[in-house]
């Protein structure tokens, strides 16, 4: 059962509310003997951290992670790794309005209908603050995968404005605050987003994550397909409304001959593909090509524009969501998307090894 | 763990290969006391069945389902329901070429790299034949959901040609062989698909599934979100490369005020939404609005156009996939998509009930 | 969730009722490339099969197993293995009395209270007939474990009469109908059981299963301990009321110095134990010593002695359970116990490999 | 998968090592709307706490639990409940000897063989300290079950010395430090245990847990039987080597007529049993009778008597385990056993409700 856990052999359970005393997670199933300290995790959290520019929420917290178990003398022990971040910036304020009213586009009403009770402070459990723990777990997943697997994400589209794919430069992503891989788009997007923020509005985005070096054989058909698990993992990120693998929705418009990736032999006895429409997955199993996933994030629902809604007493109200909000939650979703991909791949690597301990790391044909 | 099972409380395990003696599934967790016979399942299988028109594969089998357990005197007993279909049309033929060669766009290479051994006859386990059992399980899921929940699917786009949404007519779907809801698109699509088939090529499609009457409160955040489970379930269908909920990828281009669905009170004390960009899910939980999911199917990879590939011995080859194939697998994916949505909803209905036995079926606010 | 499945990576799902058309199971997670045919499974089923002597139920069926999927050209493919046995001996008879009355010591009332509807024919799902599929799955589990792991079971006690452990001879077990390892006990037990049968009564038993060659490192503390999983698996066998590992309940009466198994180095660099009070498991993890489990089976509840009970209408009745019954179900529980141990070990072997692909098969200390 | 989690709908994940900074657990699946604070949990922890008498380990810590999530304004919210206890008494000392040597009867060698690395301080993860979190989770499970279900445990046997069952008095259990229900045994046991402690030795025990008021219908045959889940849960407690339900191993020696519990109608339309050899479970499902489970705990392995062993370098050594140890770990296992029973029952209550929202709480026959 998965309420608050994901993964099977590399299993992550998160807990915590936006304005509770702390948030945390338990990573269960991490192999023993990996070198791990807070320093392996913190940089990923710092990338996701709010308060770094005017273009994301101004909530200011260091988000310092602590490892509370599962590591001894610098090595993982195979026992559960507990991570925790203390919530520091719990602004004491009046939640009266939000406490009783359902913000359009938020989980407020849904939680109220499901549970009858909810922690309304900052969205409680439904807050994107939970994704900090995904990022932390993702850092450990990367260690499980090893340095050969390189997982990188970037903003591929802001609002209706996509990057120029010809200009895609992974190194550019770290150089700007927008996780934008296209240097020509950076000033354009900055302008757009600044205007949106000033206007009290928000925009959506499309994020792309690529996992190079993914070994072949990951994925457990029929109902643990690698692409299906990626889809579920990415759709579980706050505000995500769509997921694509490889060619994605564009595949619908292609002919079979245009879409199917042809193969040839590489110089070293491995199979090479001439294209990657499949996004590295065939029949739910990785082929050794880069795994390519994309997801769409809806515009932040917390906006300064007044909207019609109702309250818990069934009265119709007009609602303005004040406070510190991201004009585009897509920005901070980039490291979260990377982390989810890392966790899914790590889980499937362990699953694959269970059945095939000598699993190859490249698409090399077994000797018959 | 899920290799060949999905769902938690309504749990489906399928087995069988395309050209083995039979395919089957076990539905575990179905509540007792539901009236069930083969007649409740067969009509859904008949909709998915091949051999019904020139526009789908000509494999001819009755696909007659048998219930082998879990039903006594016409009622489900709460014990596992085993369903089975005998494979009749196992054409005796020479698989020599396919046996050794990896068809581009197929799972052949991926299975070979993962398992080292594979049943190449008709794609073996990776064949879309497996989806017959999903459809059968979906029929039982519908009984669990009850008649208030109406789940319907349709082709929303063939190749690059979408339907006219203003002309959408659910009744039209059953009137044509293309699961097309738009009567004006039917002749156009028929022409397109006939040409594609004659040309030995194929096309992709986009399918939309809508679940009206979905009760609020379904979904188990954070890692069993209703939309995440739908995404995983739909992405696990053969050839699917993208999934959307509600506005989907289009949400990226909207502003927050355009995307967030406003609310008002309905005449009977329920909450009404003024729009449904969310596709019936907020924070991973159903709101009582219709659940709307879409998925993209890539063009069939089995085509008569010659393609470059390699064989098991590492030789480069040119490959033509002969045989009986669908020019657009999207057609038969419509009942499969409906079935997956039904199974996910049934699973979450049972999960919701476990925590909240008196769960309401409408978005009515609890009395405070 | 486990209603009718057990194991995680080696996962068995069974289905079927005593008097339905068939019983079956799906074995999911079996590694690919293992040589498997019906001939590997049938001998174990034959050992469990009823109708072989006067001391077990006279139900006569060949219990011929068929493999319906997951094997291609004699090798497992990594896809689910479906096994099926047709129910042949479904005696057409009047179940009127049993249909309405709750047999003392049976699951009748419990199923009625839980489900409201039940298949009363032969006990339906609660019949020990289900255990045939456990035995079949166990045969596959043995292949996963390999020939180094030898799992054998025997009756250690009939009624209040234990074997003489000094006379324990594993070869003797196959020479008598009572799975008795002590040749001196065989005539004594035969006499006892014949008398019990003639008297229309029944007796319980204690069965011991030993797994020699179990590699060290199996078991997933804290909540997947090897001994805990064995206890759950054995307790799930029909009529079992107690489970012990190693010294079991006798350990309560020992002092710490008498109970803790001392260690020394073996000639080949492995660790040797001077005793095996632990039954091969410490801290929930196998040590490389033989795994020793015992379980107690209650006397068959189907007896010819009249007993007080009630019927579905709430009337008090006196009940005699006619029909073909085992005077001691413990006999046929021996192969079932072996099978459950095999399945648990196979599951944990795969789990162990996932985290430690180079897991050693002997208690050899890692080089520091 | 369960490494460090148990339960399905009421799911507990624990983490932490004996001498790490903290231990904790996450309780996922607790229904919303239950009143919960630390005060509901602390009394159970206080019962299990060490350092309370000379007869248990002298480790002195308050074991104060903190709720970090899942509760808002005093009510559970349906989101995961994180509990945490800071480890205070981490005595700074030299672990040199234990660090390199495998204590007989401990998990040291098994962890070393499985993981290659282990936290040897106080047993690390294999320490009974982990059971504090089981007790904390059990307190929440009791709230889920409600006040009608009363779960009580007691020592039924110390070493080879059982209580006089005729003198069994539940109220007596709280009056002595030995969890002994028989006032006549208390002085006898005190004397025995004092002598054992002075001698640097230890003794085992048998603990009995009874759950009165258990509603009928709990248990998910075939592989989630209530008794099987209880057996697995109790066997997972440190040092447990045997588990019994109801009559347990004694059932082997009974005849069918002596063992099967007869039934009659109660005055209020419920079914009554004339005896409870079954221990409240038939066919894996609760009948409404008290659920009775017993488990055997081996003698503490940490003793002052020198024992033969080996070290990590493969040298034979003689080992004395100094430090603060329980002469009988059975004492503190009583609240742990109660907690495990509570958690299993709560899990099955939720599972039962999922399929049968109107599940009755008494063994009342459904109207036909």
Short mmCIF file of C-alpha atoms in Angstrom, two decimals, chain D residues 13-274:
data_model
loop_
_atom_site.label_atom_id
_atom_site.label_comp_id
_atom_site.label_asym_id
_atom_site.label_seq_id
_atom_site.Cartn_x
_atom_site.Cartn_y
_atom_site.Cartn_z
CA UNK D 13 7.79 2.04 9.60
CA UNK D 14 10.46 2.24 12.27
CA UNK D 15 14.02 3.54 12.09
CA UNK D 16 16.94 4.15 14.39
CA UNK D 17 19.81 2.49 16.15
CA UNK D 18 20.38 1.86 19.82
CA UNK D 19 23.09 4.50 20.11
CA UNK D 20 22.24 6.86 17.26
CA UNK D 21 20.84 10.34 17.87
CA UNK D 22 17.21 9.18 17.93
CA UNK D 23 14.74 6.44 17.13
CA UNK D 24 11.42 6.97 15.45
CA UNK D 25 8.54 5.64 13.47
CA UNK D 26 6.00 6.71 10.91
CA UNK D 27 2.43 5.47 11.32
CA UNK D 28 0.71 5.69 7.97
CA UNK D 29 -2.96 5.00 7.38
CA UNK D 30 -4.38 6.04 10.71
CA UNK D 31 -7.95 7.22 10.09
CA UNK D 32 -8.58 10.95 10.51
CA UNK D 33 -10.50 12.53 13.35
CA UNK D 34 -9.09 10.51 16.25
CA UNK D 35 -8.11 12.50 19.32
CA UNK D 36 -4.38 11.95 19.85
CA UNK D 37 -1.59 13.52 21.86
CA UNK D 38 1.68 12.38 23.39
CA UNK D 39 -0.25 11.62 26.56
CA UNK D 40 -2.01 8.76 24.78
CA UNK D 41 1.31 7.12 23.95
CA UNK D 42 3.66 7.89 26.85
CA UNK D 43 2.06 5.57 29.45
CA UNK D 44 2.69 2.55 27.22
CA UNK D 45 6.29 3.60 26.71
CA UNK D 46 6.70 4.03 30.45
CA UNK D 47 5.60 0.44 30.97
CA UNK D 48 8.28 -0.79 28.58
CA UNK D 49 10.97 1.59 29.75
CA UNK D 50 14.18 0.17 31.12
CA UNK D 51 15.71 1.23 34.40
CA UNK D 52 12.63 0.73 36.50
CA UNK D 53 13.76 -2.10 38.72
CA UNK D 54 16.79 -4.23 39.40
CA UNK D 55 15.29 -6.94 37.26
CA UNK D 56 15.66 -5.07 33.99
CA UNK D 57 18.54 -3.24 32.34
CA UNK D 58 19.67 -0.15 34.20
CA UNK D 59 19.84 2.05 31.10
CA UNK D 60 18.21 5.25 32.28
CA UNK D 61 16.29 7.30 29.79
CA UNK D 62 12.94 9.03 29.98
CA UNK D 63 11.98 7.81 26.48
CA UNK D 64 9.85 10.85 25.90
CA UNK D 65 7.93 10.61 22.66
CA UNK D 66 7.22 13.59 20.41
CA UNK D 67 4.58 13.72 17.68
CA UNK D 68 6.07 15.56 14.71
CA UNK D 69 3.28 15.29 12.15
CA UNK D 70 -0.17 13.98 11.37
CA UNK D 71 -2.00 15.64 14.24
CA UNK D 72 -3.62 19.05 14.04
CA UNK D 73 -5.44 20.76 16.88
CA UNK D 74 -5.49 17.46 18.76
CA UNK D 75 -6.98 15.36 15.95
CA UNK D 76 -5.36 12.94 13.55
CA UNK D 77 -5.59 14.26 10.01
CA UNK D 78 -5.17 11.06 8.00
CA UNK D 79 -1.60 12.05 7.08
CA UNK D 80 1.43 10.15 8.38
CA UNK D 81 2.10 10.40 12.09
CA UNK D 82 5.81 10.72 12.80
CA UNK D 83 6.94 9.83 16.32
CA UNK D 84 10.41 10.37 17.69
CA UNK D 85 12.40 9.65 20.83
CA UNK D 86 15.77 11.23 21.39
CA UNK D 87 18.43 8.82 22.61
CA UNK D 88 19.80 10.36 25.76
CA UNK D 89 21.78 7.68 27.50
CA UNK D 90 24.44 7.09 24.91
CA UNK D 91 27.18 6.18 27.32
CA UNK D 92 30.51 7.17 25.92
CA UNK D 93 32.59 4.04 26.24
CA UNK D 94 35.00 1.77 24.54
CA UNK D 95 33.26 -0.66 22.21
CA UNK D 96 36.56 -2.07 20.98
CA UNK D 97 35.92 -5.60 22.08
CA UNK D 98 32.33 -5.88 20.93
CA UNK D 99 33.17 -3.99 17.76
CA UNK D 100 35.31 -6.82 16.48
CA UNK D 101 33.78 -9.88 18.13
CA UNK D 102 30.55 -11.73 17.43
CA UNK D 103 28.56 -12.29 20.60
CA UNK D 104 27.03 -15.81 20.67
CA UNK D 105 23.25 -15.71 20.40
CA UNK D 106 23.31 -12.17 19.01
CA UNK D 107 22.71 -10.84 15.54
CA UNK D 108 26.34 -9.66 15.26
CA UNK D 109 27.61 -12.34 12.90
CA UNK D 110 24.40 -12.45 10.87
CA UNK D 111 24.48 -8.69 10.24
CA UNK D 112 28.17 -8.86 9.42
CA UNK D 113 27.62 -11.63 6.86
CA UNK D 114 24.60 -9.90 5.35
CA UNK D 115 25.71 -6.29 5.26
CA UNK D 116 29.50 -6.35 5.65
CA UNK D 117 29.17 -3.30 7.89
CA UNK D 118 27.26 -2.84 11.15
CA UNK D 119 26.71 -0.39 13.93
CA UNK D 120 27.97 -2.48 16.85
CA UNK D 121 27.15 0.08 19.53
CA UNK D 122 24.55 -1.53 21.77
CA UNK D 123 23.53 -3.87 18.97
CA UNK D 124 22.74 -1.02 16.61
CA UNK D 125 19.59 -1.70 14.68
CA UNK D 126 19.16 -5.19 16.13
CA UNK D 127 18.81 -3.77 19.65
CA UNK D 128 15.51 -4.26 21.47
CA UNK D 129 15.46 -0.48 21.73
CA UNK D 130 13.63 -0.54 18.40
CA UNK D 131 10.64 -2.07 20.17
CA UNK D 132 9.94 1.25 21.89
CA UNK D 133 8.56 2.46 18.59
CA UNK D 134 6.37 -0.62 18.27
CA UNK D 135 4.89 0.21 21.64
CA UNK D 136 4.29 3.80 20.54
CA UNK D 137 2.59 2.65 17.35
CA UNK D 138 0.56 0.15 19.33
CA UNK D 139 -0.87 2.98 21.41
CA UNK D 140 -2.25 4.54 18.24
CA UNK D 141 -3.52 1.17 17.04
CA UNK D 142 -5.56 0.89 20.22
CA UNK D 143 -7.25 4.20 19.39
CA UNK D 144 -8.13 2.86 15.96
CA UNK D 145 -9.64 -0.26 17.51
CA UNK D 146 -11.64 1.74 20.03
CA UNK D 147 -12.31 1.10 23.71
CA UNK D 148 -14.35 -2.06 23.04
CA UNK D 149 -11.21 -3.96 22.16
CA UNK D 150 -9.16 -4.62 25.29
CA UNK D 151 -5.67 -6.00 24.73
CA UNK D 152 -3.75 -7.25 27.73
CA UNK D 153 -0.55 -9.23 28.11
CA UNK D 154 1.14 -11.06 30.92
CA UNK D 155 4.04 -13.36 31.66
CA UNK D 156 2.66 -16.89 31.60
CA UNK D 157 5.92 -18.67 32.37
CA UNK D 158 9.36 -17.67 33.65
CA UNK D 159 12.07 -20.14 32.70
CA UNK D 160 10.43 -23.53 33.24
CA UNK D 161 8.01 -22.18 35.85
CA UNK D 162 4.47 -21.44 34.61
CA UNK D 163 1.82 -19.47 36.44
CA UNK D 164 -1.11 -21.23 38.03
CA UNK D 165 -3.80 -20.45 35.48
CA UNK D 166 -6.51 -20.87 38.12
CA UNK D 167 -4.95 -17.91 39.93
CA UNK D 168 -4.77 -15.72 36.81
CA UNK D 169 -5.75 -12.16 37.72
CA UNK D 170 -5.31 -9.43 35.12
CA UNK D 171 -5.32 -6.75 37.78
CA UNK D 172 -2.32 -8.36 39.42
CA UNK D 173 -0.18 -7.74 36.32
CA UNK D 174 0.21 -4.04 37.05
CA UNK D 175 0.91 -4.63 40.74
CA UNK D 176 4.30 -6.30 40.28
CA UNK D 177 7.40 -5.63 38.24
CA UNK D 178 7.23 -9.00 36.52
CA UNK D 179 3.99 -8.55 34.55
CA UNK D 180 2.91 -11.66 36.46
CA UNK D 181 -0.85 -12.36 36.65
CA UNK D 182 -0.49 -14.90 39.47
CA UNK D 183 0.14 -13.37 42.92
CA UNK D 184 1.45 -16.68 44.23
CA UNK D 185 4.17 -16.77 41.56
CA UNK D 186 5.48 -13.27 42.15
CA UNK D 187 7.73 -13.97 45.15
CA UNK D 188 8.92 -17.22 43.57
CA UNK D 189 9.82 -15.53 40.29
CA UNK D 190 11.45 -12.58 42.04
CA UNK D 191 13.72 -14.94 43.89
CA UNK D 192 14.56 -16.89 40.75
CA UNK D 193 15.30 -13.82 38.71
CA UNK D 194 17.40 -12.19 41.39
CA UNK D 195 19.55 -15.29 41.60
CA UNK D 196 19.88 -15.47 37.84
CA UNK D 197 20.91 -11.84 37.68
CA UNK D 198 23.52 -12.19 40.41
CA UNK D 199 24.86 -15.23 38.62
CA UNK D 200 25.35 -13.20 35.43
CA UNK D 201 23.02 -15.57 33.67
CA UNK D 202 19.56 -15.18 32.12
CA UNK D 203 16.27 -16.98 31.59
CA UNK D 204 13.60 -17.18 28.91
CA UNK D 205 9.87 -16.75 29.27
CA UNK D 206 6.45 -17.28 27.74
CA UNK D 207 4.13 -14.30 27.30
CA UNK D 208 0.41 -14.44 26.66
CA UNK D 209 -1.62 -11.68 25.02
CA UNK D 210 -5.41 -11.68 24.94
CA UNK D 211 -7.55 -9.33 22.83
CA UNK D 212 -11.08 -9.25 24.15
CA UNK D 213 -13.80 -7.54 22.14
CA UNK D 214 -12.15 -8.34 18.83
CA UNK D 215 -14.88 -7.99 16.21
CA UNK D 216 -15.56 -11.00 13.98
CA UNK D 217 -14.47 -10.99 10.36
CA UNK D 218 -10.89 -9.77 10.79
CA UNK D 219 -8.37 -11.69 8.68
CA UNK D 220 -7.75 -12.03 4.99
CA UNK D 221 -7.47 -15.63 3.96
CA UNK D 222 -5.50 -17.27 2.50
CA UNK D 223 -2.25 -15.35 2.90
CA UNK D 224 -3.27 -12.60 5.24
CA UNK D 225 -4.85 -14.85 7.84
CA UNK D 226 -5.22 -13.12 11.17
CA UNK D 227 -3.33 -15.84 13.00
CA UNK D 228 -0.58 -15.91 10.37
CA UNK D 229 -0.12 -12.15 10.62
CA UNK D 230 -0.07 -12.40 14.41
CA UNK D 231 2.52 -15.16 14.21
CA UNK D 232 4.71 -13.11 11.90
CA UNK D 233 4.34 -9.98 14.00
CA UNK D 234 5.14 -11.70 17.29
CA UNK D 235 8.01 -13.72 15.84
CA UNK D 236 9.52 -10.44 14.64
CA UNK D 237 10.01 -9.31 18.26
CA UNK D 238 13.60 -9.67 19.41
CA UNK D 239 14.45 -13.06 20.95
CA UNK D 240 11.11 -14.72 20.15
CA UNK D 241 11.45 -18.35 19.07
CA UNK D 242 7.89 -19.66 19.13
CA UNK D 243 4.30 -18.50 18.67
CA UNK D 244 1.01 -20.15 19.48
CA UNK D 245 -2.62 -19.29 18.85
CA UNK D 246 -5.25 -20.64 21.26
CA UNK D 247 -4.43 -24.20 22.20
CA UNK D 248 -1.17 -23.99 20.25
CA UNK D 249 1.18 -26.95 20.39
CA UNK D 250 -1.10 -28.64 22.91
CA UNK D 251 -3.67 -28.99 20.14
CA UNK D 252 -1.51 -31.69 18.58
CA UNK D 253 -2.32 -34.01 21.47
CA UNK D 254 -6.08 -33.43 21.46
CA UNK D 255 -8.75 -35.40 19.61
CA UNK D 256 -10.95 -33.65 17.12
CA UNK D 257 -13.93 -33.78 19.44
CA UNK D 258 -11.96 -32.32 22.34
CA UNK D 259 -10.47 -29.51 20.28
CA UNK D 260 -13.36 -28.23 18.15
CA UNK D 261 -15.22 -25.48 19.97
CA UNK D 262 -18.96 -26.18 20.09
CA UNK D 263 -21.46 -23.40 19.49
CA UNK D 264 -24.85 -22.31 20.77
CA UNK D 265 -27.03 -19.25 20.42
CA UNK D 266 -26.58 -16.47 22.96
CA UNK D 267 -29.55 -14.65 24.49
CA UNK D 268 -29.15 -11.68 22.14
CA UNK D 269 -28.99 -13.45 18.78
CA UNK D 270 -25.23 -13.83 18.71
CA UNK D 271 -23.35 -17.09 18.38
CA UNK D 272 -21.61 -18.26 21.52
CA UNK D 273 -18.79 -20.77 21.80
CA UNK D 274 -18.60 -23.26 24.65
#
